[in-house]
PDB file of C-alpha atoms in Angstrom:
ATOM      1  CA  UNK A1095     -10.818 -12.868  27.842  1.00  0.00           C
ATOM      2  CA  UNK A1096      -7.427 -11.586  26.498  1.00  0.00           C
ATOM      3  CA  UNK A1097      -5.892 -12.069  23.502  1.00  0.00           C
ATOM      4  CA  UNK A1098      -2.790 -11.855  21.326  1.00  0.00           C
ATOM      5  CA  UNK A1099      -0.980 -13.058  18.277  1.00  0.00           C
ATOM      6  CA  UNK A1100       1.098 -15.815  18.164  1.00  0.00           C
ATOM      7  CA  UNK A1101       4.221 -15.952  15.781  1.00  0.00           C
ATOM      8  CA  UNK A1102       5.073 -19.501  15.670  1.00  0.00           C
ATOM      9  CA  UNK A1103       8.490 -19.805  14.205  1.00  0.00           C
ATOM     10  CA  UNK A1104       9.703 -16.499  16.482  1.00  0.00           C
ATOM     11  CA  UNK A1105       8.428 -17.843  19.489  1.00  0.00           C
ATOM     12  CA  UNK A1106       6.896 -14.235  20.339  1.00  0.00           C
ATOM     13  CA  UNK A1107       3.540 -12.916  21.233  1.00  0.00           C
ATOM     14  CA  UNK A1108       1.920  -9.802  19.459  1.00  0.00           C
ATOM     15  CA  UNK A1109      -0.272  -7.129  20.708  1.00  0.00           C
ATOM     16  CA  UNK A1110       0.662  -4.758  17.449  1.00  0.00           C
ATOM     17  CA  UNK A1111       1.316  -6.338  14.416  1.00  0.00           C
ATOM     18  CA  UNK A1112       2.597  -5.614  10.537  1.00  0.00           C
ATOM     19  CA  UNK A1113       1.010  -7.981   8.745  1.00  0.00           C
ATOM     20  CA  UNK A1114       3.330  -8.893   5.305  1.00  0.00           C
ATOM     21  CA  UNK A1115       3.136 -11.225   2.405  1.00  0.00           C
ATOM     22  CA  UNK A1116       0.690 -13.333   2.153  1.00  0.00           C
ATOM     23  CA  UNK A1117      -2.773 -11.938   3.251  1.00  0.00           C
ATOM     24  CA  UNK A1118      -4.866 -14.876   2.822  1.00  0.00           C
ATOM     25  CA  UNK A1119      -3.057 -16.944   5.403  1.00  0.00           C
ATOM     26  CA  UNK A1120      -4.697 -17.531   8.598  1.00  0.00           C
ATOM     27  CA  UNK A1121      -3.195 -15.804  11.858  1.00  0.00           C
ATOM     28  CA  UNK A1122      -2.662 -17.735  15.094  1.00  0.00           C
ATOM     29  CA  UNK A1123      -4.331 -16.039  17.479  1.00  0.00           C
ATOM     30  CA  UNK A1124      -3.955 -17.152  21.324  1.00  0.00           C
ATOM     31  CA  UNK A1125      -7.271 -17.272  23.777  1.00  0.00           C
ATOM     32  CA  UNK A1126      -7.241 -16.980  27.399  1.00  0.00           C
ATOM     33  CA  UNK A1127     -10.199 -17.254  29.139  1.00  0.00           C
ATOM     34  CA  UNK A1128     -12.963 -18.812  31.994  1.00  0.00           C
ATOM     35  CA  UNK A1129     -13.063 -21.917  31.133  1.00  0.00           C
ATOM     36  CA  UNK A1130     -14.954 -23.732  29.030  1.00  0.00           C
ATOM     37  CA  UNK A1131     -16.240 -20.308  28.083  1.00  0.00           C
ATOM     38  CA  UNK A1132     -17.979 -19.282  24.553  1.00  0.00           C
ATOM     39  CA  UNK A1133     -16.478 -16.725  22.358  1.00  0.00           C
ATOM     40  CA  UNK A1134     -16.670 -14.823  19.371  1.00  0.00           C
ATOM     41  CA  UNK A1135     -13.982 -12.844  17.391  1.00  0.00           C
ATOM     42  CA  UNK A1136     -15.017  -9.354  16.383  1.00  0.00           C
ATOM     43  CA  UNK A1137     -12.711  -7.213  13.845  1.00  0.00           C
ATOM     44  CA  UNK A1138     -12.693  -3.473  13.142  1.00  0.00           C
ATOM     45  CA  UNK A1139     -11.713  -2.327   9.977  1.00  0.00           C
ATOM     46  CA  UNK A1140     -10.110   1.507   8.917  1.00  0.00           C
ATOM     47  CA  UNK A1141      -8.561   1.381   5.177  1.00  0.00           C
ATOM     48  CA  UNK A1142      -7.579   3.709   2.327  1.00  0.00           C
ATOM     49  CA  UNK A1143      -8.644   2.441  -0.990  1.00  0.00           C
ATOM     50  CA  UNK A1144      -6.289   1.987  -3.556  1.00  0.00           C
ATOM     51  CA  UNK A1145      -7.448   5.002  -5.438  1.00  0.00           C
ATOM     52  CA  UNK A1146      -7.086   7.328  -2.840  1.00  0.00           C
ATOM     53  CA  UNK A1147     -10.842   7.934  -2.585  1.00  0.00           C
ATOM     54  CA  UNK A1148     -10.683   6.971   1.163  1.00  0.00           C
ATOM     55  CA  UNK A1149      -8.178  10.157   2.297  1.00  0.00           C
ATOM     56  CA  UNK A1150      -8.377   9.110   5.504  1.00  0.00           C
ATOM     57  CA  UNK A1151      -8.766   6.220   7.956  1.00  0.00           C
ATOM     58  CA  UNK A1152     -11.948   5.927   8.539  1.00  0.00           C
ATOM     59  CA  UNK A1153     -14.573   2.637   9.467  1.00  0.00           C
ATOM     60  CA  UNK A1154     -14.776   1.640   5.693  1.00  0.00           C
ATOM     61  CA  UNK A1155     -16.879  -1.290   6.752  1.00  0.00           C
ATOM     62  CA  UNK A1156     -19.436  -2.942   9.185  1.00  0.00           C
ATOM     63  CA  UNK A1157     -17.865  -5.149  12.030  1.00  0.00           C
ATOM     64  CA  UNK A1158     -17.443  -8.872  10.846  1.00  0.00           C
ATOM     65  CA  UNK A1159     -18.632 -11.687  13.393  1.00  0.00           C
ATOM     66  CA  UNK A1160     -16.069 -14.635  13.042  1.00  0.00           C
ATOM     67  CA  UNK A1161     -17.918 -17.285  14.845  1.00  0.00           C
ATOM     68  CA  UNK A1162     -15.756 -18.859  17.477  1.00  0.00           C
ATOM     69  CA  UNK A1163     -18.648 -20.926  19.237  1.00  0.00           C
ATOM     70  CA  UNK A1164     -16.324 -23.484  20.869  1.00  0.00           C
ATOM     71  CA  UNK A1165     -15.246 -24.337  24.025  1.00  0.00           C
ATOM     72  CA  UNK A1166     -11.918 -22.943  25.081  1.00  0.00           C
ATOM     73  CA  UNK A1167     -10.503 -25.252  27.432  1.00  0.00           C
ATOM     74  CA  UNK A1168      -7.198 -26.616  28.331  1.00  0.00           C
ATOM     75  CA  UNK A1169      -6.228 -29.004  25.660  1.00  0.00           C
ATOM     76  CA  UNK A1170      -3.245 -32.057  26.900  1.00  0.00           C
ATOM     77  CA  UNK A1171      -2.157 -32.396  22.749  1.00  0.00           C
ATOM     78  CA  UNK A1172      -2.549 -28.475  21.789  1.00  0.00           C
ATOM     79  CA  UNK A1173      -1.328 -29.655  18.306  1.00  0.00           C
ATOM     80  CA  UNK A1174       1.623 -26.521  17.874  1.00  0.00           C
ATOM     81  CA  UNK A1175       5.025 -26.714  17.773  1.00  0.00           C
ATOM     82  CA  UNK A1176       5.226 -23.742  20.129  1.00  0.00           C
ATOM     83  CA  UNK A1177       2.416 -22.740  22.700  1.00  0.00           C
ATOM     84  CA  UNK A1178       2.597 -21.056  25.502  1.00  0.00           C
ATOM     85  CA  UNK A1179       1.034 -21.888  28.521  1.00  0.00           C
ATOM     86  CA  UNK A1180      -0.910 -18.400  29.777  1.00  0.00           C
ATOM     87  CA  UNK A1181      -0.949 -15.117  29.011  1.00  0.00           C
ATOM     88  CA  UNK A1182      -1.837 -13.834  32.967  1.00  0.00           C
ATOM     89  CA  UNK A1183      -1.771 -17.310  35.225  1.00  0.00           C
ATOM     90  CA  UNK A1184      -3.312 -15.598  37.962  1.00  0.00           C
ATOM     91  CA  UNK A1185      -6.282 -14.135  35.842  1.00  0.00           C
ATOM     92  CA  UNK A1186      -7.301 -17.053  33.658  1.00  0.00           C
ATOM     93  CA  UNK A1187      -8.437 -20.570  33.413  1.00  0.00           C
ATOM     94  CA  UNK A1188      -7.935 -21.816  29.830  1.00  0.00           C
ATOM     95  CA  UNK A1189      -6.534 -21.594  26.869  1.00  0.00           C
ATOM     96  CA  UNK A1190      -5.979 -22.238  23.285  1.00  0.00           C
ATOM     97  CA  UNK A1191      -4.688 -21.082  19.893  1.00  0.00           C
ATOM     98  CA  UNK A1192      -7.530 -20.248  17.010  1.00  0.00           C
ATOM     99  CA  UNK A1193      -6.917 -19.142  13.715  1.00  0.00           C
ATOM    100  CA  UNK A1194      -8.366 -16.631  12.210  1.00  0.00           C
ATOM    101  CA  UNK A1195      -7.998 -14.509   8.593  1.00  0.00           C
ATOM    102  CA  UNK A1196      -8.179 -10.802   8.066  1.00  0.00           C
ATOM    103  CA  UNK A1197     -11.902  -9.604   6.776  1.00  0.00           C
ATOM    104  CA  UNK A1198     -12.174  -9.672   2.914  1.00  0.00           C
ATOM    105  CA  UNK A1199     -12.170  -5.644   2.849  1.00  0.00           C
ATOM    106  CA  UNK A1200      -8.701  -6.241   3.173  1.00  0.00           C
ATOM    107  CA  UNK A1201      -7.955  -8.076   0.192  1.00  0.00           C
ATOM    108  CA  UNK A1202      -9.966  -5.805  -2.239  1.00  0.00           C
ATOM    109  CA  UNK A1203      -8.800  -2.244  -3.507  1.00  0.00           C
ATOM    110  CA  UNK A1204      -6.849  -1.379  -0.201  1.00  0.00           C
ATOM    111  CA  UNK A1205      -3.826   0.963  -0.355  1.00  0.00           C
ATOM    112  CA  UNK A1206      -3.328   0.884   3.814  1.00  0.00           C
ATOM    113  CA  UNK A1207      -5.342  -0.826   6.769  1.00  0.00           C
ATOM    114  CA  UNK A1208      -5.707  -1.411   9.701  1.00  0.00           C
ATOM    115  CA  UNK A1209      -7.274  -3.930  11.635  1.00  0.00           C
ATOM    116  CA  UNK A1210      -8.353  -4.355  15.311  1.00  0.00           C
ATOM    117  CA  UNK A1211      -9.186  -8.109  16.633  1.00  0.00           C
ATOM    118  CA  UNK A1212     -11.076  -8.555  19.665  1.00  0.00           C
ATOM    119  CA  UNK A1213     -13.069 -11.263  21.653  1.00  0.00           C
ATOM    120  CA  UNK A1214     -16.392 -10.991  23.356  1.00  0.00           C
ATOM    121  CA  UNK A1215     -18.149 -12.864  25.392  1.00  0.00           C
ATOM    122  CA  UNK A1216     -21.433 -13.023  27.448  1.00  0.00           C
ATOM    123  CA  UNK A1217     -21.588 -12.984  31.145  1.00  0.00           C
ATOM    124  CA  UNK A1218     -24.611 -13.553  33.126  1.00  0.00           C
ATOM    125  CA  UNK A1219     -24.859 -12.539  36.713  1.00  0.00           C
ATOM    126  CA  UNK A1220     -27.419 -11.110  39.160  1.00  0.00           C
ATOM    127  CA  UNK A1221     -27.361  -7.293  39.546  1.00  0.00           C
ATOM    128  CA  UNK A1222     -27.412  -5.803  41.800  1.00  0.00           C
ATOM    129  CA  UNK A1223     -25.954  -9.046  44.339  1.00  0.00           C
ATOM    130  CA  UNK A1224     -28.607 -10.909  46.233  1.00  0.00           C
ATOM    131  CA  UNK A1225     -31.533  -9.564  43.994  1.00  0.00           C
ATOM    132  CA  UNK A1226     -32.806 -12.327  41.979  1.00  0.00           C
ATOM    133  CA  UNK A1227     -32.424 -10.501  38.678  1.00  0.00           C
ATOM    134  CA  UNK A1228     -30.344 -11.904  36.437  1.00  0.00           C
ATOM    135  CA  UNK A1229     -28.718  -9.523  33.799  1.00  0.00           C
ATOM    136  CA  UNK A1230     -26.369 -10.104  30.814  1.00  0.00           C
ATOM    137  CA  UNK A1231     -22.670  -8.141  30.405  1.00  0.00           C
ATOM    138  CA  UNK A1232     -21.165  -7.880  27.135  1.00  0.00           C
ATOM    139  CA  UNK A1233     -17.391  -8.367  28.611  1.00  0.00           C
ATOM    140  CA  UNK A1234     -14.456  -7.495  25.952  1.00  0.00           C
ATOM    141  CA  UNK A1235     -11.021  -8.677  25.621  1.00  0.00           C
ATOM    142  CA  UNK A1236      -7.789  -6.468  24.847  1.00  0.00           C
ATOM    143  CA  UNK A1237      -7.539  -5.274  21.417  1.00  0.00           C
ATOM    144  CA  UNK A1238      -4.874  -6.967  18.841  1.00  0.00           C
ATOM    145  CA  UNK A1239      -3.611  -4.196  16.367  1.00  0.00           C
ATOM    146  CA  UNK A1240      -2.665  -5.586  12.942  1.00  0.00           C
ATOM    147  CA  UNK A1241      -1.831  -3.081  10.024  1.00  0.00           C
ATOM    148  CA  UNK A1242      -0.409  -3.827   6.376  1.00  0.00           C
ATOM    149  CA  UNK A1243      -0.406  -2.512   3.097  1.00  0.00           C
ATOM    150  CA  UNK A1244      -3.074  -4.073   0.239  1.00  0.00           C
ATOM    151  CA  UNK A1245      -2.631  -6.549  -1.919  1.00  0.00           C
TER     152      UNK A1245
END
C-alpha cells in the first residue's frame, strides 16, 4: 500500500506535514492499494510533555490500531471535491480517501510531537514457490510524517 495526505482546498499531496489549528479535525488521508484489499492504519507517536519532563523525543506511547477493515476499491462517486486518481498507476489497483485523527496523546499535555502514519496489510502466499506452504507477510506502506505543537 502507499499512502499520503491529502490537502483538499490546496490541491496538494503530503508525505511531511505541520499539522496547525485545530487538532481534533480529521485528516484526509489517500489509500492506494491491491484491490479490494484490507487495511489497517498504524500511528507512532514521539512527544515532549508540556512540562518538559519528556527532554527528548522519545516513543511516549504504545502504537494505536485505527481499524480500517474496509474494502479499498475504486469508487465511480468518491464524494471529494478534489481526488486524485493514483499515487503510482503502474503499481496499484485502487484507491480511496479515509479520514483519520491524530492519537489522543496528542491532545493531552504535549509541548511538541510528532507523528508517523502508516498502513499494513496481510499478504498470504506460498513460500518458498511451488511448496504447498502457505505463509503470512506483514507488508507496510510508506510512512506519512505529521508534526505540530500541543494544544
Amino acid at each position: 500500500p502507499q499512502i499520503c495526505l491529502v490537502d483538499q482546498a490546496a490541491e496538494e499531496l503530503h508525505y511531511v506535514y505541520h499539522v496547525t489549528g485545530n487538532l481534533t479535525a480529521e485528516l484526509d488521508i489517500l489509500v492506494a492499494g491491491k484491490d479490494k484489499g484490507k487495511l489497517k492504519m498504524v500511528w507512532n507517536l514521539w512527544r515532549r510533555a508540556m512540562d518538559n519532563s519528556v527532554v527528548a523525543w522519545q516513543q511516549d506511547i504504545a502504537d494505536t490500531v485505527i481499524p480500517l477493515e474496509k474494502e479499498i476499491t475504486d469508487a465511480a462517486d468518491p464524494g471529494e471535491p478534489w481526488f486524485p486518481n493514483r499515487i503510482d498507476p503502474d503499481a496499484i489497483d485502487s484507491r480511496r480517501i479515509v479520514q483519520v485523527k491524530l492519537p489522543d496523546a496528542v491532545l493531552t499535555d504535549s509541548k511538541t510531537w510528532q507523528a508517523v502514519l502508516y498502513a499494513v496489510r496481510e499478504w498470504q502466499h506460498e513460500e518458498p514457490a511451488d511448496s504447498g506452504n502457505l505463509v503470512t507477510t506483514t507488508i507496510r506502506s510508506n510512512p506519512v510524517l505529521l508534526h505540530g505543537a500541543g494544544p
